[in-house]
Short mmCIF file of C-alpha atoms and ligand atoms in Angstrom, two decimals:
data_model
loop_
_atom_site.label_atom_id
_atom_site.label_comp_id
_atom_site.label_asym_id
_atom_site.label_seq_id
_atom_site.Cartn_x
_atom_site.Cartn_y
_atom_site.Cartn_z
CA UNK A 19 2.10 -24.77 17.90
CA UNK A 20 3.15 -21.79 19.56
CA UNK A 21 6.10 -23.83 20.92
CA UNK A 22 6.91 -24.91 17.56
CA UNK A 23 7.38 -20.64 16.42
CA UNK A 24 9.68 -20.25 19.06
CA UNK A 25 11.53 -23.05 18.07
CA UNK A 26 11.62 -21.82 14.46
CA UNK A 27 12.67 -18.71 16.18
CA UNK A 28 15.76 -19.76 17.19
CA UNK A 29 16.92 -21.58 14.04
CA UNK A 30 16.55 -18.53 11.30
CA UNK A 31 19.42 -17.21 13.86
CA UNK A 32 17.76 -14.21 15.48
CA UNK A 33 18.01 -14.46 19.21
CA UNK A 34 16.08 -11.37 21.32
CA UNK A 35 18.99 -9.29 22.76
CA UNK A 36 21.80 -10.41 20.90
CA UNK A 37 21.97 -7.44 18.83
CA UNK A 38 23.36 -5.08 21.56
CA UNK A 39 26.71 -7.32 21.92
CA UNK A 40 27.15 -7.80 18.18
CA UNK A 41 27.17 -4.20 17.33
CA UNK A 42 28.41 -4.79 13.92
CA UNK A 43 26.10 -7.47 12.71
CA UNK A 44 24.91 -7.87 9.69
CA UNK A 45 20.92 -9.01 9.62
CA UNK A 46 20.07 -10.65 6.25
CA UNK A 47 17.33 -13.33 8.09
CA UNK A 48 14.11 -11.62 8.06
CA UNK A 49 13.64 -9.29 5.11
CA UNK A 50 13.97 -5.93 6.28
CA UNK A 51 13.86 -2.68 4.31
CA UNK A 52 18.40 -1.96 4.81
CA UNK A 53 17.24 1.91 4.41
CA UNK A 54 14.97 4.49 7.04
CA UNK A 55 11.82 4.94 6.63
CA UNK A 56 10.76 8.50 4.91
CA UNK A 57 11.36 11.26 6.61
CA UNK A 58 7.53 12.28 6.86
CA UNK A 59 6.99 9.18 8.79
CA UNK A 60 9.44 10.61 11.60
CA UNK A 61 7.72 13.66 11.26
CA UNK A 62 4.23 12.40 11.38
CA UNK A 63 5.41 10.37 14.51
CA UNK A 64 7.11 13.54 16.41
CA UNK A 65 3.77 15.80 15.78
CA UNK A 66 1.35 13.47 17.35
CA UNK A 67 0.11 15.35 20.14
CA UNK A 68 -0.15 13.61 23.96
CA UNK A 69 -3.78 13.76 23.09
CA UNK A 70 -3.46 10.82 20.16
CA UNK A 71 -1.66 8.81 23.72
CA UNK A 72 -4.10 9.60 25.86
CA UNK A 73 -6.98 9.08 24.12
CA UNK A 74 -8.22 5.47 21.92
CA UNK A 75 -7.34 5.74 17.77
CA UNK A 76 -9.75 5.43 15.43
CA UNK A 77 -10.74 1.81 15.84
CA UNK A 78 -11.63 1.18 12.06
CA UNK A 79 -8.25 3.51 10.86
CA UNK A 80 -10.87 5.44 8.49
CA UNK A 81 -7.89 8.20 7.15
CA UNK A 82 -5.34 5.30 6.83
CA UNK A 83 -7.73 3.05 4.42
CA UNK A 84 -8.71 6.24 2.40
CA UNK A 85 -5.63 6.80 1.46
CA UNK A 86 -4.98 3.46 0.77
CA UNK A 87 -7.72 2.95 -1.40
CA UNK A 88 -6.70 6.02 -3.48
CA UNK A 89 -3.70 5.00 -3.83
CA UNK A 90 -4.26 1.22 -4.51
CA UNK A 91 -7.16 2.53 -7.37
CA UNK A 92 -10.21 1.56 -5.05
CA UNK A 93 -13.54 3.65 -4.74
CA UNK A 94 -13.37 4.20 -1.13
CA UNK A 95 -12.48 2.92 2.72
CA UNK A 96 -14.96 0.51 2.45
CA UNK A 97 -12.67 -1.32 0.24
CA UNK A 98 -9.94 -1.59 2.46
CA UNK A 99 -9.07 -3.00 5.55
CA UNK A 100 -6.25 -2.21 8.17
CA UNK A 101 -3.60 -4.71 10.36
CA UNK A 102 -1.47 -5.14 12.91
CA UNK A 103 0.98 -6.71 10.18
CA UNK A 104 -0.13 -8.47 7.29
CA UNK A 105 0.72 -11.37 9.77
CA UNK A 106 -2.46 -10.14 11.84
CA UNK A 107 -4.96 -10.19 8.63
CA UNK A 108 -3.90 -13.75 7.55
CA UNK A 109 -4.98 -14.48 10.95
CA UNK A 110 -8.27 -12.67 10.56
CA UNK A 111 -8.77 -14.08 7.05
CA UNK A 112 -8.55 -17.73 8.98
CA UNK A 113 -11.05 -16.29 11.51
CA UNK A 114 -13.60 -14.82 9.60
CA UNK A 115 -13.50 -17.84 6.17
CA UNK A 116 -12.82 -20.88 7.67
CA UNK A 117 -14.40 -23.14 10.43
CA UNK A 118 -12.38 -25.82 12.49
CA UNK A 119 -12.39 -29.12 10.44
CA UNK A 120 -12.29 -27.21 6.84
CA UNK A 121 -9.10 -26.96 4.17
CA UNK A 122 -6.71 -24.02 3.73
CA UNK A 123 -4.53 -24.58 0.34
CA UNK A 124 -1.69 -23.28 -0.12
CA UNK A 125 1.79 -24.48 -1.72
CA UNK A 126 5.19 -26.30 -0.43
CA UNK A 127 7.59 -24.64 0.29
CA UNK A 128 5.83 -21.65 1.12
CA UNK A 129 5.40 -18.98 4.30
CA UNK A 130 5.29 -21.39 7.11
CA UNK A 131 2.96 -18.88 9.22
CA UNK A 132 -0.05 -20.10 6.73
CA UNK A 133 0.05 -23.75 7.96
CA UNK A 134 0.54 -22.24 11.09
CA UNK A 135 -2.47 -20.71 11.30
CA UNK A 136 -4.60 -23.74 10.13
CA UNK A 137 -3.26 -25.68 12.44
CA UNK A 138 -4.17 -22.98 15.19
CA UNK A 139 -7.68 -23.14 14.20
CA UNK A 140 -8.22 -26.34 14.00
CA UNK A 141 -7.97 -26.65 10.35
CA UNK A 142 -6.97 -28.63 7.71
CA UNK A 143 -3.66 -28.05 5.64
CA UNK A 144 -3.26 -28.62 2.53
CA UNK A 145 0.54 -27.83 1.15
CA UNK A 146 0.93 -29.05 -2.60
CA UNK A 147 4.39 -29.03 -3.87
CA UNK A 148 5.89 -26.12 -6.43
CA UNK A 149 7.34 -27.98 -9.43
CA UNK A 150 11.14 -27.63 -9.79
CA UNK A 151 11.70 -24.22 -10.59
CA UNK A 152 8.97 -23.27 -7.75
CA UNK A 153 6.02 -22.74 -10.05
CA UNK A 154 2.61 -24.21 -9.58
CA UNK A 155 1.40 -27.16 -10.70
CA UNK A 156 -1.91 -28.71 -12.43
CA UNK A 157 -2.58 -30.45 -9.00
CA UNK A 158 -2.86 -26.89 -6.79
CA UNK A 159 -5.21 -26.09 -9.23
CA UNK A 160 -7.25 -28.85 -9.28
CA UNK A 161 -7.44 -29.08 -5.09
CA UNK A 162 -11.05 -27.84 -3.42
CA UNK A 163 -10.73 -26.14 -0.65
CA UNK A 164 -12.45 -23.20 1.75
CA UNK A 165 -9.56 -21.21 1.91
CA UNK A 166 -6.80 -20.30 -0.72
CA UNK A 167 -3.61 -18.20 0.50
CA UNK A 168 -0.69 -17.90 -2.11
CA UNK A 169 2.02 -15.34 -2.26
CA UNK A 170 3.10 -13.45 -5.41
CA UNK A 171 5.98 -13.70 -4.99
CA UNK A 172 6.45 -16.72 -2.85
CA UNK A 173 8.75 -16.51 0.27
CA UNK A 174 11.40 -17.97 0.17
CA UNK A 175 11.67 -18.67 -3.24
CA UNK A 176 11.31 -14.69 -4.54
CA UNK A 177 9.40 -16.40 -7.18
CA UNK A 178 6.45 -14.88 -8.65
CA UNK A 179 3.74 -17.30 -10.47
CA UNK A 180 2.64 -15.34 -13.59
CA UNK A 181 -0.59 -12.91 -13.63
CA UNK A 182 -3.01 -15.61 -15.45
CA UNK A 183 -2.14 -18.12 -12.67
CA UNK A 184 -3.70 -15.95 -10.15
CA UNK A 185 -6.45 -15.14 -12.41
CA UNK A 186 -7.29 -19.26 -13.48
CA UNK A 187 -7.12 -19.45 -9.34
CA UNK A 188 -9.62 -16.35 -9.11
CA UNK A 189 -11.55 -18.08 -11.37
CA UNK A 190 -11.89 -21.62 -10.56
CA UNK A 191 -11.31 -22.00 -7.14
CA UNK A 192 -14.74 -22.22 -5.27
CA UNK A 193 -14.02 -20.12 -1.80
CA UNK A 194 -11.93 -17.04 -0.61
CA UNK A 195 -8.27 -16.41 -2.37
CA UNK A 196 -5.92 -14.25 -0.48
CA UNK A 197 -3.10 -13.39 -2.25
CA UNK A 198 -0.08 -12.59 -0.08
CA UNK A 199 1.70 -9.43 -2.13
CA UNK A 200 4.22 -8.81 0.93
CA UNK A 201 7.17 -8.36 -1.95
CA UNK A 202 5.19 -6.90 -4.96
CA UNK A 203 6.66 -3.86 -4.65
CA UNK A 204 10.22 -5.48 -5.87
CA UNK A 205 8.19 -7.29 -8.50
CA UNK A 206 7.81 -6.52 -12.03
CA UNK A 207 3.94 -6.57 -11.92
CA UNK A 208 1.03 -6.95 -9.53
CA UNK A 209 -2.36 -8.27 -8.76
CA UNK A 210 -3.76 -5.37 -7.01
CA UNK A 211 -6.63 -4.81 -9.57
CA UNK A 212 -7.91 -8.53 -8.59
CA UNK A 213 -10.04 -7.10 -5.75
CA UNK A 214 -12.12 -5.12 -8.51
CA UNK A 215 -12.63 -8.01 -10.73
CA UNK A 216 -12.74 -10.82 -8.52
CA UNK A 217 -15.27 -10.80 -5.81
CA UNK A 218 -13.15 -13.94 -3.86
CA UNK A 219 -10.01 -12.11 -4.16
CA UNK A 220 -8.31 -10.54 -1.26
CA UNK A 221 -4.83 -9.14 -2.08
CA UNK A 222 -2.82 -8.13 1.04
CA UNK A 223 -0.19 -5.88 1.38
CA UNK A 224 2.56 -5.57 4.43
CA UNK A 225 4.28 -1.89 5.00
CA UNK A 226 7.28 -3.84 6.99
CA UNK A 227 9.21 -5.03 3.94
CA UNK A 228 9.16 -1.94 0.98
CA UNK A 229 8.10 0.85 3.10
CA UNK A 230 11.15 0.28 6.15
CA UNK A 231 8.41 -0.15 8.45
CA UNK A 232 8.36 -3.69 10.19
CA UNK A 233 8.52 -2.18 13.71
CA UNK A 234 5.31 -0.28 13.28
CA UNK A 235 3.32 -3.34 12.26
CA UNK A 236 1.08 -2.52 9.26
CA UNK A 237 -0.53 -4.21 6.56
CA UNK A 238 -3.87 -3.50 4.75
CA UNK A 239 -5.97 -6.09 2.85
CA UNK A 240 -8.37 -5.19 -0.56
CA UNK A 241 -11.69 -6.58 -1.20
CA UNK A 242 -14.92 -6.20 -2.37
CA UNK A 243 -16.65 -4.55 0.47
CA UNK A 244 -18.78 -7.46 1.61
CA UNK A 245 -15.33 -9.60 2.47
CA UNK A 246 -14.02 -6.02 4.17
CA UNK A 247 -17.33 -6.36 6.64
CA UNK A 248 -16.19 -9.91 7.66
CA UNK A 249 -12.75 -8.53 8.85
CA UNK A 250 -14.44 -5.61 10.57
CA UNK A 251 -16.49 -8.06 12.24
CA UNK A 252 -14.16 -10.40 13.49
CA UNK A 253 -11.18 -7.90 14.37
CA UNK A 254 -9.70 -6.44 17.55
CA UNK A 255 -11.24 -3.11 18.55
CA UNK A 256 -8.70 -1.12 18.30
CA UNK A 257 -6.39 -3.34 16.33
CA UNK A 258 -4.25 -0.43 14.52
CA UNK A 259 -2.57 2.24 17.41
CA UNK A 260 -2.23 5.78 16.65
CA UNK A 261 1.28 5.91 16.36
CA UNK A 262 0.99 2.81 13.45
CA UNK A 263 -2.03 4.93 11.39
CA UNK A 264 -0.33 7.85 11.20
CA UNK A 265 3.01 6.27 10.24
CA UNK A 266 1.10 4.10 7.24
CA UNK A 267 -0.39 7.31 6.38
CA UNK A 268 2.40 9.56 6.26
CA UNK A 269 4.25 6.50 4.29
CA UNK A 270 1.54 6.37 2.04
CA UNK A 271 1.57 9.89 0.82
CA UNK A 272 5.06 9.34 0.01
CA UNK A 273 5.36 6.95 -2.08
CA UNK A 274 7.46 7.78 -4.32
CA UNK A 275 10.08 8.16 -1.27
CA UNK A 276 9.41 4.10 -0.74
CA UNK A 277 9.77 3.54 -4.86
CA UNK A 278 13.30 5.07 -4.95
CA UNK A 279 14.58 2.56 -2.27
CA UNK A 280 12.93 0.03 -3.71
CA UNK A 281 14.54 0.67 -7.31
CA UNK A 282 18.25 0.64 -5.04
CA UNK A 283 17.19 -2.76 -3.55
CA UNK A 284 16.09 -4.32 -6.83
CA UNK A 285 19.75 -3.26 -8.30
CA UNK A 286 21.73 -4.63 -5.77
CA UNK A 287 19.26 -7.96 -5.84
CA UNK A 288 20.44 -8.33 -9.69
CA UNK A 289 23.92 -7.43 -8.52
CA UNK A 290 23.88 -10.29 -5.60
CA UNK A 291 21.96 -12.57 -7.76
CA UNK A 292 24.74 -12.66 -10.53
CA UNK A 293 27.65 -12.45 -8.18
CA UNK A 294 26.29 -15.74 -6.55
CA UNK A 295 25.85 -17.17 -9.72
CA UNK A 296 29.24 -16.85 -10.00
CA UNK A 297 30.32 -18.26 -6.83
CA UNK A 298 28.47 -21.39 -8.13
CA UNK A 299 25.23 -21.32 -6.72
CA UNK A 300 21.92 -21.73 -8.07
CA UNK A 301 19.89 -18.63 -7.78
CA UNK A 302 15.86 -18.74 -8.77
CA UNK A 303 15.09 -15.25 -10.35
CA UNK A 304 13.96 -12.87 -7.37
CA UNK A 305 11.10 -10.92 -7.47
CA UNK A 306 11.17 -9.88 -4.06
CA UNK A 307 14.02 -8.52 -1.47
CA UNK A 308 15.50 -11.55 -0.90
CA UNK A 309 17.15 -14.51 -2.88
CA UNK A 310 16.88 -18.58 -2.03
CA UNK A 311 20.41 -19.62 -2.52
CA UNK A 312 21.00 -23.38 -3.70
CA UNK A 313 24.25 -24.65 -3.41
CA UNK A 314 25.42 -28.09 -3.48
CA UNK A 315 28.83 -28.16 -3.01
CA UNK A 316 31.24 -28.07 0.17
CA UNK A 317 30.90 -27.24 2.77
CA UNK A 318 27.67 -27.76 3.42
CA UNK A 319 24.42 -24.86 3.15
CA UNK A 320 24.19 -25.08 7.14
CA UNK A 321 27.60 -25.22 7.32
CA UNK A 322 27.73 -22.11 5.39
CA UNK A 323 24.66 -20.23 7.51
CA UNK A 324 27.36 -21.27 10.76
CA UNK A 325 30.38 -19.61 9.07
CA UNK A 326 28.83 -17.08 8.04
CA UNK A 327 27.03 -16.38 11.65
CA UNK A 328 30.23 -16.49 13.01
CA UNK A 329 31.31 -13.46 11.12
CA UNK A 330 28.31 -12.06 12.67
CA UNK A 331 26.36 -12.33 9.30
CA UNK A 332 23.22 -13.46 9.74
CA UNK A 333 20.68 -15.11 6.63
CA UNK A 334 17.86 -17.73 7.13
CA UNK A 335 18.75 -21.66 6.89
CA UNK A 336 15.63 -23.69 7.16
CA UNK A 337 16.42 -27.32 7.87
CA UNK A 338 12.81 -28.49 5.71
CA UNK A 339 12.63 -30.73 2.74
CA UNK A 340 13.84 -28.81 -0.19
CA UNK A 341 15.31 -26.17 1.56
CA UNK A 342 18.19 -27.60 3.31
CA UNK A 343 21.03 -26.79 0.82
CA UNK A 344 19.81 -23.22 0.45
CA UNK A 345 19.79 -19.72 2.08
CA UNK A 346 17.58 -17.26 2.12
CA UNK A 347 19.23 -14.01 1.94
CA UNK A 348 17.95 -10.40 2.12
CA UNK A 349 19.06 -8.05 -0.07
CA UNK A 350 21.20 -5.38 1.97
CA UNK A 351 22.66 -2.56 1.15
CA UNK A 352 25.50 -2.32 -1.17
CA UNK A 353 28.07 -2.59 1.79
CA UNK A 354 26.43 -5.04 3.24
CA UNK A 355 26.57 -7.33 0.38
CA UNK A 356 29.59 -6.52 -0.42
CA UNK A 357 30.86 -8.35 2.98
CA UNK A 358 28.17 -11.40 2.70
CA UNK A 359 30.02 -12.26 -0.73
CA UNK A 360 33.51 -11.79 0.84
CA UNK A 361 32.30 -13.84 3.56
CA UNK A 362 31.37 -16.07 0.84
CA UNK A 363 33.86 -16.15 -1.63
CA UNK A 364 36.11 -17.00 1.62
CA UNK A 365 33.90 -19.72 3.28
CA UNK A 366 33.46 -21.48 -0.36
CA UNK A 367 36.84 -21.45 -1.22
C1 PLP B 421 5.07 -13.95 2.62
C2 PLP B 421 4.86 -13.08 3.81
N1 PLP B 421 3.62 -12.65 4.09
C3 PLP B 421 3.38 -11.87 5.16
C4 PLP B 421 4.39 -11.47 6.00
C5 PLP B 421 4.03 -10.67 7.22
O1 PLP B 421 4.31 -9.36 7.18
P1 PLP B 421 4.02 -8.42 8.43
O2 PLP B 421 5.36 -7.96 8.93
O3 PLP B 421 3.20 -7.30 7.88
O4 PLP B 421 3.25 -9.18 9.46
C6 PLP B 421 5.70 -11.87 5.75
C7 PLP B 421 6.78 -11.46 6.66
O5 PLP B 421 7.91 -11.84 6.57
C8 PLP B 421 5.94 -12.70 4.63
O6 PLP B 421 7.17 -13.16 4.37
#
């Protein structure tokens, strides 16, 4: 399986070192924040003293989660636990819920790391298909099994099932329910408060996508403190380094610094959305910083990812079943969109 990453590696278009001898490229393939990070994060970075190097962090990132868990509405640390990446708690959630042989449900298409993961640990997938306009279906709810993982909103649709989906799910489903909020903060609502009501909800947050941090790797997960023990049981010691806790805290306490980019990105997402509409191609309504781009004309969608590559823009082409006459395409900044639908307007012609 690890083969198979590196593999998928390759096709979304990013190769390690290219970037150094295409200067000018334009990255639209993995979701990154187009703006810096805040300015307190730099700062919190430069004063960290050779003392936070020489020395372990805090293994259970107790200042981090605090401030998290004000933040997020939650009573306390306890509430909240800490990644390397969300990418590392999905892996934990696996870990600590699910034994080899057992089912993880989740949707199709969906983020392929979840299947990923099963398959890792000896699991069971189980990917039921999103009805045409990506939604979920009477069958995902009516499918047992020990593990639950959906994102709100979905990658790489951008769409977001509605609130009372999540809570039927909450509800019904007998076993853990993570729910993947990578995006939320481009999205209209959230389910943030689940963790309070639910006692089998775990909703996860990532700091690489909103808060301009993806290099850092952060993430934080909220439960009811009995699921947060089963993470600190099964985790790394030291899974968060200094430099990442006092980054996600320094982010954290300005977050208001992260909201204004996010309000740019969510303009130029309704900006890119229409404009593609335009161009002729079918756009499902984003909720997140990126759009899936259907298009079933000439030339071809993979023809398009290669043209557009070549003028050293890069988005995400996925050659899978119901994905292979669309792109995925962050949302960049104004400029940069600005070229992708010259690029566009030219290759489409
Ligand atoms: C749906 C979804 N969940 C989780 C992640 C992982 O985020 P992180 O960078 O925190 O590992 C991603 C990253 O692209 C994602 O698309």
């Amino acid at each position: 399986m690890k083969h198979q990453r590196a593999i998928l590696r390759d096709v979304e278009g990013y190769v390690p070192g290219e970037q150094p001898r295409m200067p000018n490229i334009i990255k639209l393939n993995t979701n990154e924040n187009p703006y810096p990070p805040s300015p307190r994060v730099i700062e919190a970075l430069r004063g960290l003293s050779t003392e936070a190097l020489r020395k372990y962090p805090d293994p259970v990132s107790m200042d981090f989660r605090a401030e998290c868990a004000t933040r997020y509405g939650y009573p306390g640390p306890e509430w909240v636990i800490a990644g390397n990446g969300m990418d590392e708690l999905l892996a934990l959630a696996v870990r600590a819920f699910v034994d080899p042989g057992d089912t993880i449900l989740t949707t199709y298409p969906t983020y392929t790391l979840y299947e990923t993961l099963a398959r890792l640990h000896g699991a069971r997938p189980v990917l039921v298909d999103l009805d045409d306009d990506f939604q979920l279906t009477e069958a995902f709810f009516k499918t047992p099994a020990r593990l639950c993982i959906l994102p709100r909103p979905n990658a790489p649709t951008g769409v977001c099932p509605p609130r009372e989906a999540v809570e039927r799910l909450c509800t019904t489903f007998n076993g853990i329910v993570v729910i993947d909020e990578a995006y939320v903060d481009f999205s209209d609502d959230n389910c943030m408060d689940f963790a309070m009501r639910f006692d089998n909800a775990i909703v996860m947050r990532t700091f690489s996508k909103s808060f301009s941090l993806a290099g850092m790797r952060i993430g934080t997960g909220v439960a009811q403190p009995r699921i947060i023990d089963e993470f600190l049981k099964v985790k790394d010691s030291y899974n968060l380094n200094a430099f990442s806790q006092a980054a996600g805290l320094a982010a954290m306490q300005d977050y208001g610094y992260m909201l204004a980019n996010v309000a740019k990105i969510r303009a130029t997402r309704d900006r890119l959305t229409t404009a593609l509409r335009g161009l002729g191609f079918r756009v499902p309504a984003s909720q997140s910083n990126f759009v899936l781009a259907q298009w079933n004309g000439r030339p071809a969608a993979d023809e398009i990812f290669r043209a557009l590559r070549a003028r050293a823009i890069i988005v995400r082409y996925f050659p899978a079943r119901r994905l292979e006459n669309a792109l995925r395409i962050t949302v960049g900044t104004d400029e940069e969109t600005d070229a992708l639908l010259a690029a566009l307007r030219a290759i489409t012609a």
